Tab-separated table of C-alpha atoms in Angstrom:
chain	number	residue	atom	x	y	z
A	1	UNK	CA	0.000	0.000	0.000
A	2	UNK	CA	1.156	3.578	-0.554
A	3	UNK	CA	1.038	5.951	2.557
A	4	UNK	CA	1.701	9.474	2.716
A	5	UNK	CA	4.186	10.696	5.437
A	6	UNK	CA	4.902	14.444	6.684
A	7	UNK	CA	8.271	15.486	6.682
A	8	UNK	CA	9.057	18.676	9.259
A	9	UNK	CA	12.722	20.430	9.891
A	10	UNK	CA	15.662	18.440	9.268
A	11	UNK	CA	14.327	15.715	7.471
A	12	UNK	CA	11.832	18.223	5.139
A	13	UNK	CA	14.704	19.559	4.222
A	14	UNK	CA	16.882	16.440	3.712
A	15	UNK	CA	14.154	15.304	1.244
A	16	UNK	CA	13.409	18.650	-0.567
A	17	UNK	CA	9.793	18.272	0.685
A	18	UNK	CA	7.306	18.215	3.188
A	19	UNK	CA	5.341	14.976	2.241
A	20	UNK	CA	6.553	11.757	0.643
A	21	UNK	CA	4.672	8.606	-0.359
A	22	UNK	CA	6.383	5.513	0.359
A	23	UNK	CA	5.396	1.883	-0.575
A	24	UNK	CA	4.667	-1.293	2.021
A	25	UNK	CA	3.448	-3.839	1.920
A	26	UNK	CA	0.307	-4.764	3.604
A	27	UNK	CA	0.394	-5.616	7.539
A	28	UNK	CA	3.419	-2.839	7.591
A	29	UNK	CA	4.065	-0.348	10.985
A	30	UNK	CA	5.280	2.737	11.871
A	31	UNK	CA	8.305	1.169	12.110
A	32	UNK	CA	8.226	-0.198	8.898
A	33	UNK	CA	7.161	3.408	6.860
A	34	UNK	CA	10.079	4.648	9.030
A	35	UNK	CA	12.573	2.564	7.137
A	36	UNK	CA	10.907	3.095	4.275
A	37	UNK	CA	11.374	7.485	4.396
A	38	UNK	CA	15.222	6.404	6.002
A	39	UNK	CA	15.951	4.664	2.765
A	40	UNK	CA	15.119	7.947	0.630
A	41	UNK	CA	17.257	10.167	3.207
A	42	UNK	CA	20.942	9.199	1.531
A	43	UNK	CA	23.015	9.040	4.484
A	44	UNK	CA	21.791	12.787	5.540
A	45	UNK	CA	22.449	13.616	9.527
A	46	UNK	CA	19.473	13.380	10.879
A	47	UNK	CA	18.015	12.425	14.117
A	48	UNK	CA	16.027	9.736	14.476
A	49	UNK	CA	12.181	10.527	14.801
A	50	UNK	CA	9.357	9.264	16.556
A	51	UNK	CA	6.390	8.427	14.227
A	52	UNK	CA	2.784	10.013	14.615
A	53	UNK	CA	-0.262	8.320	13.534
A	54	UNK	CA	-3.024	10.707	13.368
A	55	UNK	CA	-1.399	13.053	15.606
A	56	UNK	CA	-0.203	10.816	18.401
A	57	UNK	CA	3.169	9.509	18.714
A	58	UNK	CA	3.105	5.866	18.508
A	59	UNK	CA	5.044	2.791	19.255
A	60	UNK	CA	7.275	1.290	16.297
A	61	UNK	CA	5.117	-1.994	16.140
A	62	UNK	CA	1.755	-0.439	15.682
A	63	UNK	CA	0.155	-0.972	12.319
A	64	UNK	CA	-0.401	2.022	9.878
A	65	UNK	CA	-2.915	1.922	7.197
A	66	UNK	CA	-3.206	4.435	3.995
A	67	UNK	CA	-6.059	6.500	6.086
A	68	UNK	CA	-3.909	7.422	8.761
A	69	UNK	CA	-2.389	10.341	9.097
A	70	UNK	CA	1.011	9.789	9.582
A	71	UNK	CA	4.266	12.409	10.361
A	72	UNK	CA	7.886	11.803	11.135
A	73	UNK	CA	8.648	13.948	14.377
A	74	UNK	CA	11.836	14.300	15.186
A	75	UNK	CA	13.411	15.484	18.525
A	76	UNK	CA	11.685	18.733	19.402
A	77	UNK	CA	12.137	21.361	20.779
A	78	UNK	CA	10.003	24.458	21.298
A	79	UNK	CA	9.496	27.782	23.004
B	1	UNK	CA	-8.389	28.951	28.563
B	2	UNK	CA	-6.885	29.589	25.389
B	3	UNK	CA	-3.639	27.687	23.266
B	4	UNK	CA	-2.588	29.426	19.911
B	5	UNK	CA	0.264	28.410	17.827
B	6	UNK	CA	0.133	31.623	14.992
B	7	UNK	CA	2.756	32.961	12.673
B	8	UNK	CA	1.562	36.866	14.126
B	9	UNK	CA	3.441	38.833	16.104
B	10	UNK	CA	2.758	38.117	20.133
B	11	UNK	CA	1.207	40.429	22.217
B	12	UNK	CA	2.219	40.046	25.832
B	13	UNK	CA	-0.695	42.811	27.138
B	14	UNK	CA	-3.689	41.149	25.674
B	15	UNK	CA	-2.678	37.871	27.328
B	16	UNK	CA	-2.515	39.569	30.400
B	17	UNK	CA	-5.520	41.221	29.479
B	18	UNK	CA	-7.247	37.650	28.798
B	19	UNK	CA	-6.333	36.478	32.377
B	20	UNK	CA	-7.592	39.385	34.344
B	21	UNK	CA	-10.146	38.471	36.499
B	22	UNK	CA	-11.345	40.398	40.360
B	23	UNK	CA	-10.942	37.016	41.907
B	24	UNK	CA	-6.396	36.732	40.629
B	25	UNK	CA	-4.746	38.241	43.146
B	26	UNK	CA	-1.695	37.396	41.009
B	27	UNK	CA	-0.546	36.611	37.294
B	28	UNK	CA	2.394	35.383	35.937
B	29	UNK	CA	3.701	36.009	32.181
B	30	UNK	CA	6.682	34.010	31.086
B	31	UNK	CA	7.669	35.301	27.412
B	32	UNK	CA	10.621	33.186	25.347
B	33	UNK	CA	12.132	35.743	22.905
B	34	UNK	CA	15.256	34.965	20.226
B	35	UNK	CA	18.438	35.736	21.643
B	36	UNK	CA	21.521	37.363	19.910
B	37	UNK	CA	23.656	34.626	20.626
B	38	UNK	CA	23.293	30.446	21.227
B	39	UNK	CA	26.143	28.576	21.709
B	40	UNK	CA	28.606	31.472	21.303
B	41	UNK	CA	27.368	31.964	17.970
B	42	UNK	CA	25.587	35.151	16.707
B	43	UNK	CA	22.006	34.585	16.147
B	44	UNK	CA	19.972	36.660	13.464
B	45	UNK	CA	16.510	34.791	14.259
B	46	UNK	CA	14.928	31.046	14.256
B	47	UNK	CA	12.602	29.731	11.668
B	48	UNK	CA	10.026	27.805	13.555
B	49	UNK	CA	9.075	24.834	11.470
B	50	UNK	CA	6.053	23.085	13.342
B	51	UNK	CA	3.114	20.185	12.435
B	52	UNK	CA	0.741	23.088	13.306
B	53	UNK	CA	-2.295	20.910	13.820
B	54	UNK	CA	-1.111	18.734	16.266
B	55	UNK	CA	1.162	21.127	17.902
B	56	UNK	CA	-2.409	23.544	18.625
B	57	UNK	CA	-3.942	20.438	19.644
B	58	UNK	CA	-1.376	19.613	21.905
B	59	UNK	CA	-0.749	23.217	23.193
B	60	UNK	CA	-4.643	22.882	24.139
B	61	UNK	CA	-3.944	19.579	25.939
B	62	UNK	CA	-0.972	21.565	27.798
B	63	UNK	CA	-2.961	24.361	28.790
B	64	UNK	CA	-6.438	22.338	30.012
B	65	UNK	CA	-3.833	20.354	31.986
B	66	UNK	CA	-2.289	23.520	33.885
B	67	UNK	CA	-5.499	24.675	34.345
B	68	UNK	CA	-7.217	21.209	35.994
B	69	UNK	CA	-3.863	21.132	38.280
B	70	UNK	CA	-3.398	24.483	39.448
B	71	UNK	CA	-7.046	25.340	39.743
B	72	UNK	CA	-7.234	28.023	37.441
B	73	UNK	CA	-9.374	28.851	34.199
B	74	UNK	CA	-7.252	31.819	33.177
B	75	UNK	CA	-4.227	29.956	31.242
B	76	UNK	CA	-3.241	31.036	27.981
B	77	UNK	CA	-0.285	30.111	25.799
B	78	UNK	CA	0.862	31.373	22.252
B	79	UNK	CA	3.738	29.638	20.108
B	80	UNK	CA	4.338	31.511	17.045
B	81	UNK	CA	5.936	30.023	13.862
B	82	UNK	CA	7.833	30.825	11.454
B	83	UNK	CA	10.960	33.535	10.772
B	84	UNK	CA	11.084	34.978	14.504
B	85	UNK	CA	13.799	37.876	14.601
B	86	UNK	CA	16.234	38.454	17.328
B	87	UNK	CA	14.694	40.142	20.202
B	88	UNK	CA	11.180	38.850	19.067
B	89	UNK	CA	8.611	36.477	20.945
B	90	UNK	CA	8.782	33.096	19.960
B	91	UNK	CA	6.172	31.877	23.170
B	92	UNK	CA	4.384	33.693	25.731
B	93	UNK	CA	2.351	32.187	28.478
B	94	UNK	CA	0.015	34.151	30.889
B	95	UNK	CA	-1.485	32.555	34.076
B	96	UNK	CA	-3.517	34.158	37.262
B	97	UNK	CA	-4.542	32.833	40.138
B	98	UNK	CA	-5.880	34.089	43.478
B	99	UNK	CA	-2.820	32.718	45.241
B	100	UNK	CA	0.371	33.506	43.781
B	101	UNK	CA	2.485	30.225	43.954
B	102	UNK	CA	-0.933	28.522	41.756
B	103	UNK	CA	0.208	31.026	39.460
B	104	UNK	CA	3.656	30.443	38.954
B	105	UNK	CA	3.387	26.737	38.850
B	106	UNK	CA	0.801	27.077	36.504
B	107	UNK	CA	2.785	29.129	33.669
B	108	UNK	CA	5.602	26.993	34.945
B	109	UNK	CA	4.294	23.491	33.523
B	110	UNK	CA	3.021	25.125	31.040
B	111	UNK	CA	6.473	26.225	29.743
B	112	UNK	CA	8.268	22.818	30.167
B	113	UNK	CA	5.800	20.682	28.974
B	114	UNK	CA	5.429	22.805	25.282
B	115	UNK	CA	9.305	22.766	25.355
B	116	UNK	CA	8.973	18.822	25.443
B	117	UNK	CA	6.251	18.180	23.980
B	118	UNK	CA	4.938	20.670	20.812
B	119	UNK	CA	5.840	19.473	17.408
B	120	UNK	CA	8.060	22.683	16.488
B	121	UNK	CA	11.383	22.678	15.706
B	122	UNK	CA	13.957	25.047	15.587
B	123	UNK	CA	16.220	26.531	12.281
B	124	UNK	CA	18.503	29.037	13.609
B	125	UNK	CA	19.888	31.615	11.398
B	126	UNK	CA	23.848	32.878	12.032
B	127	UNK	CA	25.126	36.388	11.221
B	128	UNK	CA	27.566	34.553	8.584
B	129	UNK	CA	24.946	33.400	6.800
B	130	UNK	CA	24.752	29.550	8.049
B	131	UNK	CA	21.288	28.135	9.358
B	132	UNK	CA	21.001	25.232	11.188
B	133	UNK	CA	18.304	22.781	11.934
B	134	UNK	CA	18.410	22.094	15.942
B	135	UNK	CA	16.553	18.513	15.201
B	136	UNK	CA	19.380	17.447	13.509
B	137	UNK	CA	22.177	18.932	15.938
B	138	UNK	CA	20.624	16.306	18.285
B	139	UNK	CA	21.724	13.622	15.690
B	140	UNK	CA	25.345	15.064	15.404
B	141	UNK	CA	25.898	15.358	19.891
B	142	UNK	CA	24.132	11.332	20.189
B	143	UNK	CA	26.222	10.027	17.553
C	1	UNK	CA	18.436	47.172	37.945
C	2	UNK	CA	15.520	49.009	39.449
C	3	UNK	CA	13.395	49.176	43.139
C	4	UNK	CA	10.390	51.760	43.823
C	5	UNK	CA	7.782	52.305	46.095
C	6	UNK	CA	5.536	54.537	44.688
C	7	UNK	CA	1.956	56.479	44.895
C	8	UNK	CA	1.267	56.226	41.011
C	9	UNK	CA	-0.232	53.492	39.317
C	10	UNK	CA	1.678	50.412	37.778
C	11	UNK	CA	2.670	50.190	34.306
C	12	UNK	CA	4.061	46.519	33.168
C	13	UNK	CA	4.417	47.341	29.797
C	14	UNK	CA	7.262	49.691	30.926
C	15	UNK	CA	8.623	47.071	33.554
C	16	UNK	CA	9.002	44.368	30.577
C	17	UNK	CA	10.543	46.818	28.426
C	18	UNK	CA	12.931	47.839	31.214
C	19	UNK	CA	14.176	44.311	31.502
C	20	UNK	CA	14.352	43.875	27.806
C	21	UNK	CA	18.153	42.512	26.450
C	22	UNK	CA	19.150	40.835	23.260
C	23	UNK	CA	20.614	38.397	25.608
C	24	UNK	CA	17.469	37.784	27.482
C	25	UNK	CA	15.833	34.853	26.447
C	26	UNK	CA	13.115	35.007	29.102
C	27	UNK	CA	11.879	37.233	30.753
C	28	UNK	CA	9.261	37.007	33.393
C	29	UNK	CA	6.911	39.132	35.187
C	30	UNK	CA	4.730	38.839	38.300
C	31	UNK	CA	1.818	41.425	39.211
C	32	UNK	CA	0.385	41.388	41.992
C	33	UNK	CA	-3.259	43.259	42.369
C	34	UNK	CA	-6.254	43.788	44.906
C	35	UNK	CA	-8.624	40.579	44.937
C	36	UNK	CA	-12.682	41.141	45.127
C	37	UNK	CA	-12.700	38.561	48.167
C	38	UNK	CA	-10.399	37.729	50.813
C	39	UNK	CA	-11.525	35.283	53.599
C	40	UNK	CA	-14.883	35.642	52.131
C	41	UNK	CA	-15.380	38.944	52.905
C	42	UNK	CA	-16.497	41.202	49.939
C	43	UNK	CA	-13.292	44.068	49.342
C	44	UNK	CA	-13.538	46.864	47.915
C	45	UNK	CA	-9.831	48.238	48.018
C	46	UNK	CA	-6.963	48.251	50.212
C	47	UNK	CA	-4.950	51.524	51.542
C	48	UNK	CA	-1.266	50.288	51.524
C	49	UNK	CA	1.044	52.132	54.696
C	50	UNK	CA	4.513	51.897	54.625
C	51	UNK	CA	7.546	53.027	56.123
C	52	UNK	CA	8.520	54.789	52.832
C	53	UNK	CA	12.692	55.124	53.322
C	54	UNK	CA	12.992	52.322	54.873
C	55	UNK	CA	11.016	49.989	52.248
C	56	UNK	CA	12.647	51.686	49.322
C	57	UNK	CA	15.904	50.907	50.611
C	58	UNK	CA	14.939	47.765	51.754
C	59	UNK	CA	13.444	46.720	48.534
C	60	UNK	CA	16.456	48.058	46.489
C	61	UNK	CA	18.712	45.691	48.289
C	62	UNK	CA	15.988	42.805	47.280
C	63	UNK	CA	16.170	43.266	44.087
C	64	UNK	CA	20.214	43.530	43.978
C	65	UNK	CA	20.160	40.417	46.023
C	66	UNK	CA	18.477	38.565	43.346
C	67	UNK	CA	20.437	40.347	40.551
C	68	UNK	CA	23.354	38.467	41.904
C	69	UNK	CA	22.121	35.910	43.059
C	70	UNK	CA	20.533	34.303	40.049
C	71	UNK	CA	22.909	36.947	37.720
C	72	UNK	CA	21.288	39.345	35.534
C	73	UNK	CA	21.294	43.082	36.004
C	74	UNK	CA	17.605	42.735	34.570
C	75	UNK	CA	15.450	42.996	37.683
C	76	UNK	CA	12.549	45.347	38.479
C	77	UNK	CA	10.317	45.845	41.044
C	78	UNK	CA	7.639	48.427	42.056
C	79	UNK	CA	5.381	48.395	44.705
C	80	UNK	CA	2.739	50.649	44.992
C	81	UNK	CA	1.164	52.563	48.677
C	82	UNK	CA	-1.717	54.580	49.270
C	83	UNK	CA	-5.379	53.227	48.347
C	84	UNK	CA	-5.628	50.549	45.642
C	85	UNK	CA	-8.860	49.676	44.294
C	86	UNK	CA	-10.146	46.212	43.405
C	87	UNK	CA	-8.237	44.791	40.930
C	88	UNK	CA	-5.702	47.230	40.356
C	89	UNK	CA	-1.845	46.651	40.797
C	90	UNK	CA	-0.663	46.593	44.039
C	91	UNK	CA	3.286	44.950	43.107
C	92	UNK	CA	5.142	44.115	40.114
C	93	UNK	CA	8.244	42.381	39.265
C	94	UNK	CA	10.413	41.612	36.047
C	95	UNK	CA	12.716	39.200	35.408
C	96	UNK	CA	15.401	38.401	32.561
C	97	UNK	CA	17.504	36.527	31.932
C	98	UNK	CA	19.043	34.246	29.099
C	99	UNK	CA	17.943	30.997	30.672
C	100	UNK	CA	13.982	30.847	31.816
C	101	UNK	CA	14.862	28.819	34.880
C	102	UNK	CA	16.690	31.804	36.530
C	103	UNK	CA	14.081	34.216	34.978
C	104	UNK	CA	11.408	32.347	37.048
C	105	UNK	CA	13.626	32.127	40.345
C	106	UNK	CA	14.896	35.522	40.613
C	107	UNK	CA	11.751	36.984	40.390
C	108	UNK	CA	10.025	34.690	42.695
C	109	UNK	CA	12.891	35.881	44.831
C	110	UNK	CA	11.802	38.913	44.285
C	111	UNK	CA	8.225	38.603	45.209
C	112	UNK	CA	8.731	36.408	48.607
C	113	UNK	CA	11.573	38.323	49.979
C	114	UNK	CA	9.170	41.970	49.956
C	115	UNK	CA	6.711	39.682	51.378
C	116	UNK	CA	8.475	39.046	53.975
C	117	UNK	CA	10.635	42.500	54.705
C	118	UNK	CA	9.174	45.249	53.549
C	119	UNK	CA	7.740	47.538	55.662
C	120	UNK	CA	4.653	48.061	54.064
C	121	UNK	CA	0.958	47.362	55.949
C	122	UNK	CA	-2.572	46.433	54.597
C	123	UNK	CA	-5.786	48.204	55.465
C	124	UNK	CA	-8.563	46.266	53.928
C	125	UNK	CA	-11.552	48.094	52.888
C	126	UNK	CA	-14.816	46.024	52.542
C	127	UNK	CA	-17.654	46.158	51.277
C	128	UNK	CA	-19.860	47.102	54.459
C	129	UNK	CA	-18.252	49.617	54.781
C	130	UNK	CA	-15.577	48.658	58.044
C	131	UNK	CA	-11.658	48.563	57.646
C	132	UNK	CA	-9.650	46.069	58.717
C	133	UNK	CA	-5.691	46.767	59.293
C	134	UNK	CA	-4.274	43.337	58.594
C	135	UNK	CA	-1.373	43.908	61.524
C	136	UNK	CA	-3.711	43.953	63.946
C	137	UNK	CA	-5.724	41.155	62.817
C	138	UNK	CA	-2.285	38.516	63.807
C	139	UNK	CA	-2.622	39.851	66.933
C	140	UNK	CA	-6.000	38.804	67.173
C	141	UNK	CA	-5.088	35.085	65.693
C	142	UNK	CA	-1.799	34.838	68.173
C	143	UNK	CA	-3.559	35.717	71.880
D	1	UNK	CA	15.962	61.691	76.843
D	2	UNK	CA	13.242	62.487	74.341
D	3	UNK	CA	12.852	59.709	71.761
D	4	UNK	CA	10.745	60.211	68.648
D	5	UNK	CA	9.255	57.029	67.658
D	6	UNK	CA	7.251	56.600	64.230
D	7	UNK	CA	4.144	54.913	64.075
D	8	UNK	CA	2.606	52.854	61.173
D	9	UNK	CA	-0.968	50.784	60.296
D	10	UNK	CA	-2.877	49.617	63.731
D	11	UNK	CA	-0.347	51.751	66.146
D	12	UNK	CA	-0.590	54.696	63.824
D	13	UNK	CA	-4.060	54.539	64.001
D	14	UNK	CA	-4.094	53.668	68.058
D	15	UNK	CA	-2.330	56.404	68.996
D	16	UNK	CA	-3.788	58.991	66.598
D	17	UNK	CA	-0.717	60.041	64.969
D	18	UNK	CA	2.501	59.078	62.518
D	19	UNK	CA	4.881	60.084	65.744
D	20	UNK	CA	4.967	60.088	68.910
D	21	UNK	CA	7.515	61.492	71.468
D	22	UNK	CA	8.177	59.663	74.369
D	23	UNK	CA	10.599	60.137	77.510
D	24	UNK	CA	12.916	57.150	78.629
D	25	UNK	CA	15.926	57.503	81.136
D	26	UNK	CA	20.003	57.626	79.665
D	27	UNK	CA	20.885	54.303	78.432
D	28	UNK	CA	17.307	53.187	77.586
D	29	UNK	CA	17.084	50.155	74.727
D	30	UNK	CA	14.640	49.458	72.607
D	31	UNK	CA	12.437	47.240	74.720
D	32	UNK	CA	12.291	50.416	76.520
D	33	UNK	CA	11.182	52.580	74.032
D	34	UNK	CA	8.517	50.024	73.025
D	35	UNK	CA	7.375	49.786	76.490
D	36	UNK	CA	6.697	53.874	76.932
D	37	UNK	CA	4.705	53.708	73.389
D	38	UNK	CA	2.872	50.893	74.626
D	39	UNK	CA	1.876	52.381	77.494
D	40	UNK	CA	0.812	55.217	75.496
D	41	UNK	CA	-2.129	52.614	73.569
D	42	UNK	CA	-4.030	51.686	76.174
D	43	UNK	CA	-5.617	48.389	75.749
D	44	UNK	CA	-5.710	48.037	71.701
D	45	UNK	CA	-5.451	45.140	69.539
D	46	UNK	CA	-1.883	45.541	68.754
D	47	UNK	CA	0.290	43.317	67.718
D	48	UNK	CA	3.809	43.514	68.930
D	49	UNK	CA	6.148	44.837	66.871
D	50	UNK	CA	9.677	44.878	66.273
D	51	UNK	CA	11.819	47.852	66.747
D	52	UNK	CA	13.833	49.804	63.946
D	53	UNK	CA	16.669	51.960	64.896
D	54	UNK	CA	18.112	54.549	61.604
D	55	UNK	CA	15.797	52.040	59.646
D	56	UNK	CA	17.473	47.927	60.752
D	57	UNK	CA	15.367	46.292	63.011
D	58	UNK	CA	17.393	45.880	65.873
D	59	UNK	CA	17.725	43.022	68.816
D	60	UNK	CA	15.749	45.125	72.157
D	61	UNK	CA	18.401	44.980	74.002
D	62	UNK	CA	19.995	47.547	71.659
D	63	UNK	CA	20.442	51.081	73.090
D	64	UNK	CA	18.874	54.031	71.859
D	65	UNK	CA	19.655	57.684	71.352
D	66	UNK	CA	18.242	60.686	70.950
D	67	UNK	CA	19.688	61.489	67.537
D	68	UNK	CA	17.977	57.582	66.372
D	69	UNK	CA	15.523	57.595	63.524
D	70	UNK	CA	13.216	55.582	65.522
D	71	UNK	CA	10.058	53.375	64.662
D	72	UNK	CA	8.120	50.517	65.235
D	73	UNK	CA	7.416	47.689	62.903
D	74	UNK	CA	4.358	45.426	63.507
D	75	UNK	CA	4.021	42.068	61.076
D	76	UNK	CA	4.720	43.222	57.737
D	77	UNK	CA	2.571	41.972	54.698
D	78	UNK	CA	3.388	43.750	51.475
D	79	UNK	CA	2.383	42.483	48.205
């Protein structure tokens, strides 16, 4: 299945966008559609990010599905 | 109650404003603003990148939680995003209370917690002309 | 750097802009005002008395005590005596500083120590029309 | 000697005035200052205060002098 991932920051810019689709197979995780935007990144310094399904950070394991909303979030930082 | 994450200017005396109430006999307001130097480096400003519905979302959390723990419905927090010059507000939080340690904790937490917990990140801009993603500073000092 | 006791109404727009630094990444301020209700009784104002030398000088050292203390020139406090209404300012403090956590500290500092020291008395006004000088009310509570 | 003493809140309001002038024998301390003004309030709700001396609160035991900026302090609540 194809899912759409947000890209914010470091790895937005690594990847010249904000969004990128990436391809799994069916069954796949967060963990998984991780791998899958890591592979596009080159060997760009990047931190590694947490995933968000529809706006909730989520363990690796959990299954995604095209629906979701789903975001790379790396180590923030705000204020 | 109120969280805002906007890419307008802040404006400390409204929030103030917004927390007034006969019952506060005190109010806190914590504002963050760019500094003119991080790490011993000359700062020109900070591009605030941010997942702006989830970081509102979660600046509401932030906010109804300060508010249930401290007692207090007069909590409001702004983030704003985007190109934030040096010696401009990048957050300001404004909390009253009728006692005045409620207060403090209150715009306290609610300073941490966004710190740790908003989906905004950080691009500084240098006076030679460098800009550098904070996210990915992380990666470089864990290596 | 900055300590008065005063007759004239509280500005905090000028305290935060006293405090202001391109250093200063946070910046804090406290205001402390006259509350509708205290120990249920319905106020109407409060006439502050003080010892007017003695708490300027005493709050002047306060205030230098926390500049060094939690170090940052950027410290302000005001205190105002006389009659205060309901809900108008009766003390203000700002903080700065380039870290928040000493932005918060010093002027909590700030705000306990006058508290504590200065020489200043409370005459609550109420509703019904009696007055009430707060001094004389811990006698009561200690016999 | 003749020692002004300044009066604030409840023993300003006591006594009817911002000063009083009270007389106390060579050598007198604090305490003994205190004790004249006392005197001077009759049986009012005062709460005891401390005694300042050219503006430090000082121990009672401390003598006094004529030339002394004088006053006493009851519980202080500013804010």
């Amino acid at each position: 299945m194809t899912i759409r991932v947000l890209l914010f920051a470091s790895w937005s810019e690594a990847l010249g966008s904000r969004v990128v689709e990436v391809e799994v197979g069916s069954g796949a995780t967060a963990a998984d559609v991780l791998a899958a935007v890591e592979s596009r990144a080159g060997g760009a310094s990047l931190a590694r990010p947490a995933v968000a399904v529809n706006q909730r950070i989520v363990d690796p394991a959990t299954p995604v599905d095209e629906r979701d909303e789903i975001a790379l979030i790396p180590p923030v930082a705000g204020g | 109650m109120r969280a805002l994450v906007a890419r307008t200017a802040i404006d400390p005396a409204a929030l103030l404003q917004e927390v007034a109430a006969s019952g506060n006999g005190a109010t806190l307001l914590f504002t963050g603003s760019v500094r003119d130097v991080n790490d011993g480096r000359a700062v020109t400003g900070i591009d605030y990148d941010a997942y702006e519905s989830m970081a509102a979302a979660e600046l509401e959390r932030i906010v109804a939680e300060a508010a249930q723990r401290f007692g207090t419905p007069d909590v409001v927090a702004v983030h704003r995003i985007g190109y934030v010059a040096v010696g401009e507000l990048s957050v300001a939080v404004a909390a009253a209370h009728p006692r005045r340690a409620a207060a403090f904790d209150a715009a306290r937490y609610v300073i941490e917690e966004l710190k740790h917990r908003l989906p905004v990140w950080k691009c500084e801009h240098y006076a030679d002309g460098e800009r550098v993603w904070q996210d990915a500073r992380v990666a470089e000092a864990v290596r």
